[in-house]
Tab-separated table of C-alpha atoms in Angstrom:
chain	number	residue	atom	x	y	z
A	21	UNK	CA	-121.888	-174.870	35.196
A	22	UNK	CA	-118.122	-175.407	35.078
A	23	UNK	CA	-117.932	-175.518	38.873
A	24	UNK	CA	-120.829	-177.996	39.024
A	25	UNK	CA	-119.086	-180.320	36.569
A	26	UNK	CA	-115.890	-179.999	38.592
A	27	UNK	CA	-117.762	-181.024	41.745
A	28	UNK	CA	-119.275	-184.060	40.027
A	29	UNK	CA	-115.840	-185.095	38.757
A	30	UNK	CA	-114.557	-185.079	42.363
A	31	UNK	CA	-117.148	-187.535	43.669
A	32	UNK	CA	-115.031	-190.668	42.956
A	33	UNK	CA	-112.164	-188.933	44.750
A	34	UNK	CA	-114.281	-188.398	47.887
A	35	UNK	CA	-115.295	-192.060	47.788
A	36	UNK	CA	-111.619	-193.073	47.730
A	37	UNK	CA	-110.810	-190.517	50.427
A	38	UNK	CA	-113.356	-192.140	52.729
A	39	UNK	CA	-112.326	-195.677	51.729
A	40	UNK	CA	-108.514	-195.588	51.595
A	41	UNK	CA	-107.709	-192.093	52.926
A	42	UNK	CA	-106.450	-190.917	49.530
A	43	UNK	CA	-106.622	-188.492	47.773
A	44	UNK	CA	-107.048	-186.045	50.664
A	45	UNK	CA	-109.510	-183.645	49.110
A	46	UNK	CA	-110.671	-180.428	50.718
A	47	UNK	CA	-114.407	-180.260	51.565
A	48	UNK	CA	-116.916	-178.966	49.025
A	49	UNK	CA	-119.564	-178.137	51.643
A	50	UNK	CA	-118.629	-175.932	54.602
A	51	UNK	CA	-120.608	-174.361	57.437
A	52	UNK	CA	-119.284	-171.200	59.053
A	53	UNK	CA	-121.029	-170.456	62.362
A	54	UNK	CA	-120.006	-166.811	62.744
A	55	UNK	CA	-121.634	-166.123	66.122
A	56	UNK	CA	-123.593	-167.800	68.903
A	57	UNK	CA	-125.274	-164.513	69.758
A	58	UNK	CA	-129.015	-164.616	69.128
A	59	UNK	CA	-131.869	-162.256	69.987
A	60	UNK	CA	-134.375	-165.140	69.982
A	61	UNK	CA	-134.811	-167.554	72.862
A	62	UNK	CA	-136.325	-170.489	71.005
A	63	UNK	CA	-137.915	-173.352	72.895
A	64	UNK	CA	-136.038	-175.867	70.729
A	65	UNK	CA	-132.640	-174.143	70.976
A	66	UNK	CA	-130.634	-172.651	73.823
A	67	UNK	CA	-127.739	-171.272	71.792
A	68	UNK	CA	-128.552	-167.771	73.068
A	69	UNK	CA	-127.460	-168.851	76.554
A	70	UNK	CA	-123.801	-168.822	75.474
A	71	UNK	CA	-123.585	-165.049	75.792
A	72	UNK	CA	-125.892	-164.822	78.792
A	73	UNK	CA	-123.472	-167.032	80.731
A	74	UNK	CA	-120.362	-165.316	79.409
A	75	UNK	CA	-120.781	-161.878	77.770
A	76	UNK	CA	-117.074	-161.872	76.861
A	77	UNK	CA	-117.652	-164.708	74.355
A	78	UNK	CA	-118.316	-162.160	71.595
A	79	UNK	CA	-114.746	-160.867	71.883
A	80	UNK	CA	-113.423	-164.368	71.154
A	81	UNK	CA	-115.142	-164.650	67.780
A	82	UNK	CA	-113.038	-164.844	64.641
A	83	UNK	CA	-112.512	-161.401	63.149
A	84	UNK	CA	-112.954	-160.459	59.501
A	85	UNK	CA	-109.196	-160.505	58.982
A	86	UNK	CA	-108.950	-163.960	60.559
A	87	UNK	CA	-111.711	-165.217	58.260
A	88	UNK	CA	-109.829	-163.889	55.230
A	89	UNK	CA	-106.760	-165.893	56.254
A	90	UNK	CA	-108.879	-169.020	56.586
A	91	UNK	CA	-110.656	-168.478	53.260
A	92	UNK	CA	-107.298	-168.377	51.466
A	93	UNK	CA	-106.624	-171.958	52.565
A	94	UNK	CA	-109.984	-173.728	52.104
A	95	UNK	CA	-109.690	-174.283	48.376
A	96	UNK	CA	-112.616	-173.830	46.046
A	97	UNK	CA	-115.714	-175.042	47.901
A	98	UNK	CA	-119.048	-175.457	46.102
A	99	UNK	CA	-121.586	-174.790	48.853
A	100	UNK	CA	-121.128	-172.686	51.994
A	101	UNK	CA	-123.520	-171.909	54.807
A	102	UNK	CA	-122.840	-168.762	56.833
A	103	UNK	CA	-124.953	-168.632	59.956
A	104	UNK	CA	-125.191	-168.318	63.739
A	105	UNK	CA	-126.911	-167.770	66.233
A	106	UNK	CA	-128.342	-164.848	64.340
A	107	UNK	CA	-125.713	-163.943	61.715
A	108	UNK	CA	-127.077	-160.442	61.063
A	109	UNK	CA	-126.166	-159.473	64.637
A	110	UNK	CA	-122.587	-159.366	63.345
A	111	UNK	CA	-121.984	-155.915	61.895
A	112	UNK	CA	-119.441	-157.336	59.448
A	113	UNK	CA	-121.503	-160.301	58.222
A	114	UNK	CA	-121.781	-158.880	54.703
A	115	UNK	CA	-118.023	-158.258	54.588
A	116	UNK	CA	-117.356	-161.838	55.721
A	117	UNK	CA	-119.587	-163.245	52.973
A	118	UNK	CA	-118.150	-160.942	50.306
A	119	UNK	CA	-114.625	-161.968	51.314
A	120	UNK	CA	-115.594	-165.649	51.218
A	121	UNK	CA	-116.944	-165.197	47.711
A	122	UNK	CA	-113.999	-163.167	46.427
A	123	UNK	CA	-111.352	-165.504	47.841
A	124	UNK	CA	-112.845	-169.034	47.729
A	125	UNK	CA	-115.467	-168.480	44.990
A	126	UNK	CA	-118.208	-170.835	46.246
A	127	UNK	CA	-121.037	-171.395	43.785
A	128	UNK	CA	-123.780	-171.176	46.424
A	129	UNK	CA	-123.920	-169.444	49.812
A	130	UNK	CA	-126.820	-170.090	52.164
A	131	UNK	CA	-127.681	-167.828	55.109
A	132	UNK	CA	-130.135	-168.993	57.810
A	133	UNK	CA	-131.716	-166.140	59.793
A	134	UNK	CA	-134.583	-165.603	62.235
A	135	UNK	CA	-135.830	-162.649	60.157
A	136	UNK	CA	-136.063	-160.268	63.110
A	137	UNK	CA	-133.782	-157.500	61.781
A	138	UNK	CA	-135.579	-156.134	58.702
A	139	UNK	CA	-133.533	-153.024	57.895
A	140	UNK	CA	-130.157	-154.574	58.670
A	141	UNK	CA	-130.923	-157.754	56.744
A	142	UNK	CA	-132.167	-155.832	53.708
A	143	UNK	CA	-129.107	-153.562	53.522
A	144	UNK	CA	-126.634	-156.406	54.061
A	145	UNK	CA	-128.238	-158.626	51.404
A	146	UNK	CA	-128.277	-155.730	48.935
A	147	UNK	CA	-124.579	-155.131	49.559
A	148	UNK	CA	-123.701	-158.820	49.164
A	149	UNK	CA	-125.563	-159.083	45.857
A	150	UNK	CA	-123.964	-155.873	44.615
A	151	UNK	CA	-120.454	-157.179	45.254
A	152	UNK	CA	-120.971	-160.838	44.325
A	153	UNK	CA	-122.508	-160.730	40.877
A	154	UNK	CA	-122.196	-164.425	39.974
A	155	UNK	CA	-123.026	-165.822	43.419
A	156	UNK	CA	-126.165	-167.898	43.953
A	157	UNK	CA	-127.368	-166.546	47.295
A	158	UNK	CA	-130.015	-168.249	49.427
A	159	UNK	CA	-131.515	-166.549	52.470
A	160	UNK	CA	-133.713	-168.806	54.612
A	161	UNK	CA	-135.888	-166.951	57.117
A	162	UNK	CA	-137.235	-168.981	60.035
A	163	UNK	CA	-140.952	-169.043	60.807
A	164	UNK	CA	-142.379	-171.623	63.201
A	165	UNK	CA	-146.009	-170.503	63.585
A	166	UNK	CA	-148.463	-167.674	62.944
A	167	UNK	CA	-148.796	-164.496	65.017
A	168	UNK	CA	-148.137	-164.616	68.757
A	169	UNK	CA	-147.716	-168.410	68.620
A	170	UNK	CA	-144.549	-167.815	66.621
A	171	UNK	CA	-143.456	-165.238	69.225
A	172	UNK	CA	-143.955	-167.804	71.983
A	173	UNK	CA	-141.958	-170.534	70.216
A	174	UNK	CA	-139.209	-168.105	69.235
A	175	UNK	CA	-139.082	-166.421	72.639
A	176	UNK	CA	-139.076	-162.971	71.071
A	177	UNK	CA	-142.018	-160.586	71.401
A	178	UNK	CA	-143.031	-159.158	68.041
A	179	UNK	CA	-140.947	-161.677	66.087
A	180	UNK	CA	-143.847	-162.482	63.732
A	181	UNK	CA	-144.376	-158.844	62.778
A	182	UNK	CA	-140.608	-158.381	62.372
A	183	UNK	CA	-140.531	-161.443	60.118
A	184	UNK	CA	-143.294	-159.972	57.931
A	185	UNK	CA	-141.446	-156.666	57.696
A	186	UNK	CA	-138.210	-158.444	56.789
A	187	UNK	CA	-139.664	-160.640	54.059
A	188	UNK	CA	-141.691	-157.773	52.556
A	189	UNK	CA	-138.554	-155.651	52.296
A	190	UNK	CA	-136.541	-158.486	50.777
A	191	UNK	CA	-139.227	-159.250	48.197
A	192	UNK	CA	-138.427	-155.861	46.664
A	193	UNK	CA	-135.031	-157.210	45.607
A	194	UNK	CA	-135.224	-158.317	41.984
A	195	UNK	CA	-132.193	-160.464	41.297
A	196	UNK	CA	-132.202	-163.841	39.546
A	197	UNK	CA	-129.285	-164.989	41.714
A	198	UNK	CA	-131.189	-164.369	44.953
A	199	UNK	CA	-133.442	-167.059	46.441
A	200	UNK	CA	-135.645	-165.981	49.347
A	201	UNK	CA	-136.759	-169.009	51.322
A	202	UNK	CA	-138.688	-169.815	54.489
A	203	UNK	CA	-137.674	-172.492	56.976
A	204	UNK	CA	-139.879	-174.101	59.634
A	205	UNK	CA	-138.642	-176.303	62.468
A	206	UNK	CA	-141.271	-178.965	63.131
A	207	UNK	CA	-141.404	-179.526	66.874
A	208	UNK	CA	-143.825	-180.608	69.579
A	209	UNK	CA	-144.847	-176.945	69.753
A	210	UNK	CA	-146.287	-176.672	66.224
A	211	UNK	CA	-146.749	-180.046	64.510
A	212	UNK	CA	-150.484	-180.219	65.245
A	213	UNK	CA	-151.077	-176.972	63.339
A	214	UNK	CA	-148.476	-177.548	60.622
A	215	UNK	CA	-150.994	-177.822	57.761
A	216	UNK	CA	-152.419	-174.446	58.796
A	217	UNK	CA	-148.901	-172.970	58.979
A	218	UNK	CA	-148.055	-174.341	55.534
A	219	UNK	CA	-151.191	-172.919	53.912
A	220	UNK	CA	-150.595	-169.530	55.539
A	221	UNK	CA	-146.979	-169.334	54.345
A	222	UNK	CA	-147.870	-170.300	50.779
A	223	UNK	CA	-150.804	-167.888	50.622
A	224	UNK	CA	-149.304	-164.779	52.193
A	225	UNK	CA	-145.560	-165.093	51.544
A	226	UNK	CA	-145.160	-167.412	48.528
A	227	UNK	CA	-141.384	-167.843	49.035
A	228	UNK	CA	-138.901	-168.929	46.355
A	229	UNK	CA	-138.462	-172.120	48.398
A	230	UNK	CA	-139.981	-173.555	51.554
A	231	UNK	CA	-138.181	-176.147	53.669
A	232	UNK	CA	-138.804	-177.861	56.982
A	233	UNK	CA	-136.642	-179.744	59.460
A	234	UNK	CA	-137.488	-181.794	62.492
A	235	UNK	CA	-136.370	-180.362	65.833
A	236	UNK	CA	-132.964	-181.866	66.622
A	237	UNK	CA	-130.774	-182.353	69.664
A	238	UNK	CA	-127.397	-180.742	68.988
A	239	UNK	CA	-124.531	-179.925	71.280
A	240	UNK	CA	-124.199	-176.468	69.705
A	241	UNK	CA	-127.876	-175.771	70.459
A	242	UNK	CA	-127.232	-176.553	74.158
A	243	UNK	CA	-130.483	-178.553	74.204
A	244	UNK	CA	-129.278	-181.992	75.299
A	245	UNK	CA	-132.006	-183.856	77.147
A	246	UNK	CA	-134.774	-181.601	75.859
A	247	UNK	CA	-138.028	-183.138	74.671
A	248	UNK	CA	-138.700	-181.092	71.560
A	249	UNK	CA	-139.555	-183.447	68.698
A	250	UNK	CA	-142.984	-184.918	67.826
A	251	UNK	CA	-143.500	-188.645	68.224
A	252	UNK	CA	-142.491	-190.790	65.254
A	253	UNK	CA	-146.073	-191.269	64.107
A	254	UNK	CA	-146.807	-187.547	64.200
A	255	UNK	CA	-143.554	-186.665	62.454
A	256	UNK	CA	-144.242	-189.187	59.689
A	257	UNK	CA	-147.715	-187.762	59.173
A	258	UNK	CA	-146.258	-184.246	58.921
A	259	UNK	CA	-143.593	-185.397	56.467
A	260	UNK	CA	-146.127	-187.184	54.260
A	261	UNK	CA	-148.261	-184.054	54.118
A	262	UNK	CA	-145.291	-181.848	53.268
A	263	UNK	CA	-143.916	-184.221	50.608
A	264	UNK	CA	-147.306	-184.373	48.890
A	265	UNK	CA	-147.500	-180.568	48.790
A	266	UNK	CA	-143.875	-180.137	47.786
A	267	UNK	CA	-144.320	-182.399	44.761
A	268	UNK	CA	-147.026	-180.172	43.363
A	269	UNK	CA	-145.369	-176.846	44.260
A	270	UNK	CA	-143.585	-175.052	41.437
A	271	UNK	CA	-140.458	-173.064	42.179
A	272	UNK	CA	-138.112	-170.955	40.106
A	273	UNK	CA	-134.409	-170.131	40.262
A	274	UNK	CA	-132.405	-172.116	42.803
A	275	UNK	CA	-135.617	-173.176	44.521
A	276	UNK	CA	-135.973	-175.902	41.856
A	277	UNK	CA	-132.656	-177.482	42.858
A	278	UNK	CA	-133.458	-177.164	46.556
A	279	UNK	CA	-136.764	-178.917	45.932
A	280	UNK	CA	-135.057	-181.782	44.054
A	281	UNK	CA	-132.694	-182.398	46.958
A	282	UNK	CA	-135.347	-181.923	49.613
A	283	UNK	CA	-137.731	-184.502	48.160
A	284	UNK	CA	-134.988	-187.101	48.563
A	285	UNK	CA	-134.024	-185.766	51.954
A	286	UNK	CA	-137.549	-186.031	53.364
A	287	UNK	CA	-137.979	-189.555	51.991
A	288	UNK	CA	-134.680	-190.421	53.668
A	289	UNK	CA	-135.908	-189.039	56.989
A	290	UNK	CA	-138.927	-191.324	56.765
A	291	UNK	CA	-136.569	-194.285	56.407
A	292	UNK	CA	-134.486	-192.998	59.315
A	293	UNK	CA	-137.558	-192.768	61.560
A	294	UNK	CA	-138.486	-196.340	60.714
A	295	UNK	CA	-135.025	-197.971	60.720
A	296	UNK	CA	-132.627	-195.605	62.480
A	297	UNK	CA	-130.454	-195.313	59.350
A	298	UNK	CA	-130.363	-192.924	56.408
A	299	UNK	CA	-130.139	-194.692	53.000
A	300	UNK	CA	-126.599	-193.417	52.314
A	301	UNK	CA	-123.218	-193.224	54.022
A	302	UNK	CA	-122.057	-190.157	55.903
A	303	UNK	CA	-119.199	-188.113	54.434
A	304	UNK	CA	-118.944	-185.599	57.281
A	305	UNK	CA	-115.257	-184.915	57.854
A	306	UNK	CA	-114.485	-185.890	54.264
A	307	UNK	CA	-116.565	-183.694	51.974
A	308	UNK	CA	-118.152	-181.434	54.614
A	309	UNK	CA	-117.349	-179.831	57.961
A	310	UNK	CA	-118.361	-177.043	60.344
A	311	UNK	CA	-116.296	-174.171	61.780
A	312	UNK	CA	-117.509	-172.539	64.989
A	313	UNK	CA	-117.081	-168.829	65.883
A	314	UNK	CA	-113.755	-169.478	67.636
A	315	UNK	CA	-112.055	-171.438	64.868
A	316	UNK	CA	-112.825	-174.974	66.049
A	317	UNK	CA	-113.345	-177.338	63.112
A	318	UNK	CA	-115.960	-180.035	63.705
A	319	UNK	CA	-116.963	-182.872	61.421
A	320	UNK	CA	-120.611	-181.811	61.783
A	321	UNK	CA	-123.104	-180.084	64.068
A	322	UNK	CA	-124.368	-183.318	65.630
A	323	UNK	CA	-121.253	-185.194	66.705
A	324	UNK	CA	-119.019	-182.150	67.223
A	325	UNK	CA	-115.898	-184.302	66.975
A	326	UNK	CA	-113.082	-181.749	67.091
A	327	UNK	CA	-110.576	-181.933	64.238
A	328	UNK	CA	-108.531	-178.992	65.500
A	329	UNK	CA	-108.496	-175.227	65.981
A	330	UNK	CA	-107.573	-172.889	63.135
A	331	UNK	CA	-105.979	-170.272	65.364
A	332	UNK	CA	-103.595	-172.935	66.630
A	333	UNK	CA	-102.778	-173.864	63.006
A	334	UNK	CA	-102.051	-170.247	61.994
A	335	UNK	CA	-105.441	-170.176	60.168
A	336	UNK	CA	-104.257	-172.814	57.701
A	337	UNK	CA	-107.312	-174.968	57.063
A	338	UNK	CA	-105.483	-177.264	54.654
A	339	UNK	CA	-102.834	-178.033	57.274
A	340	UNK	CA	-105.497	-178.822	59.877
A	341	UNK	CA	-107.559	-180.903	57.434
A	342	UNK	CA	-104.711	-183.351	56.712
A	343	UNK	CA	-103.359	-183.477	60.284
A	344	UNK	CA	-103.100	-186.680	62.292
A	345	UNK	CA	-105.833	-185.474	64.644
A	346	UNK	CA	-108.209	-184.886	61.735
A	347	UNK	CA	-107.425	-188.346	60.347
A	348	UNK	CA	-108.135	-189.914	63.742
A	349	UNK	CA	-111.504	-188.142	63.875
A	350	UNK	CA	-112.381	-189.370	60.377
A	351	UNK	CA	-111.584	-192.943	61.397
A	352	UNK	CA	-113.809	-192.462	64.445
A	353	UNK	CA	-116.641	-191.283	62.195
A	354	UNK	CA	-116.255	-194.281	59.884
A	355	UNK	CA	-116.161	-196.733	62.789
A	356	UNK	CA	-119.267	-195.208	64.335
A	357	UNK	CA	-121.184	-195.676	61.066
A	358	UNK	CA	-123.358	-192.841	62.320
A	359	UNK	CA	-126.528	-191.677	60.659
A	360	UNK	CA	-128.644	-188.603	61.341
A	361	UNK	CA	-131.092	-186.178	59.743
A	362	UNK	CA	-128.779	-183.148	59.605
A	363	UNK	CA	-129.873	-181.452	56.375
A	364	UNK	CA	-126.707	-179.635	55.382
A	365	UNK	CA	-124.548	-182.747	55.630
A	366	UNK	CA	-127.241	-184.813	53.916
A	367	UNK	CA	-126.973	-182.672	50.778
A	368	UNK	CA	-123.352	-183.742	50.347
A	369	UNK	CA	-124.040	-187.323	51.364
A	370	UNK	CA	-126.733	-187.654	48.702
A	371	UNK	CA	-124.325	-186.436	46.020
A	372	UNK	CA	-121.896	-189.182	47.006
A	373	UNK	CA	-124.510	-191.907	46.530
A	374	UNK	CA	-125.155	-193.111	42.970
A	375	UNK	CA	-128.780	-194.071	43.555
A	376	UNK	CA	-129.501	-190.742	45.216
A	377	UNK	CA	-127.965	-188.772	42.363
A	378	UNK	CA	-130.339	-190.430	39.897
A	379	UNK	CA	-133.291	-189.728	42.181
A	380	UNK	CA	-132.307	-186.054	42.401
A	381	UNK	CA	-132.060	-185.915	38.608
A	382	UNK	CA	-135.471	-187.594	38.348
A	383	UNK	CA	-136.953	-184.967	40.660
A	384	UNK	CA	-135.426	-182.179	38.601
A	385	UNK	CA	-136.999	-183.548	35.439
A	386	UNK	CA	-140.373	-184.839	36.590
A	387	UNK	CA	-141.259	-183.085	39.867
A	388	UNK	CA	-140.608	-179.470	38.958
């Protein structure tokens, strides 16, 4: 509660940071991409190709000790996402997350995973929860269809059965600080059957939260030029269906807060589809950023504007964050007046918008 109030008190400061470049606050929302290695070969994402082309890439990843040095300089962030690729392919992923919690003390850590490593995922999550007693931990497992159709989209034989094994193991964990969610990427490969997918997930898995995202073109996904998203009309129809179901769904724990944000986020996507603009300004590079496996700091996963490399700054994030190069990138972001549907960045952007904050509060009160 104290950390939440502290975050809210910083919002005027982030507005001034974006407007007049002062005060230079550290981000409250950070994404750590710990590896590009992935055992899936998804139709909407080619990130797995990074290691196929260059097997030595794994040796270039930041080590646990390097992460600890970085964590000591990032300040006290509120929300952190620790992902990949497939993050549970890193043997030290639990140690990285525990170190992040012990050093930077984020309130919430979110882990996206393809759910294909049941035993490893279960043991790592148990260890994280054991060592991070006050942490709100969200694990989002990806599921894009039912049965072999999911295997085909994910490019991994048996991925659906592995997903079921993973979620069944994780459901045995009884911890009020642990939120077990499911995440579906809506693409041209599954939108026609999305209502069927939704009903199946709710009936057989009943997750603590259920979120969707539209398939996106991102440099880090190595999918530039790919035709992966449904047409606007089909995407709007899918969003309307999901919003109507989400409003009547009842979640517990952190799933309630996720739902409150997501209702606004999906309504914003509808506006973006129709106008090309989200209904709030982007604070990427001001209140949020992304760090890739090699220490490159980007403003976000869409633009990939490089603010600098942490190895070249002796792992001092604060020094990089206030550098001239970082300031130039922030000015570039402001001038571009860019707008996109990137969910992680949108969470922060909504908090910075007065109207959106009231809508989130309204959802928490009346749509729970």
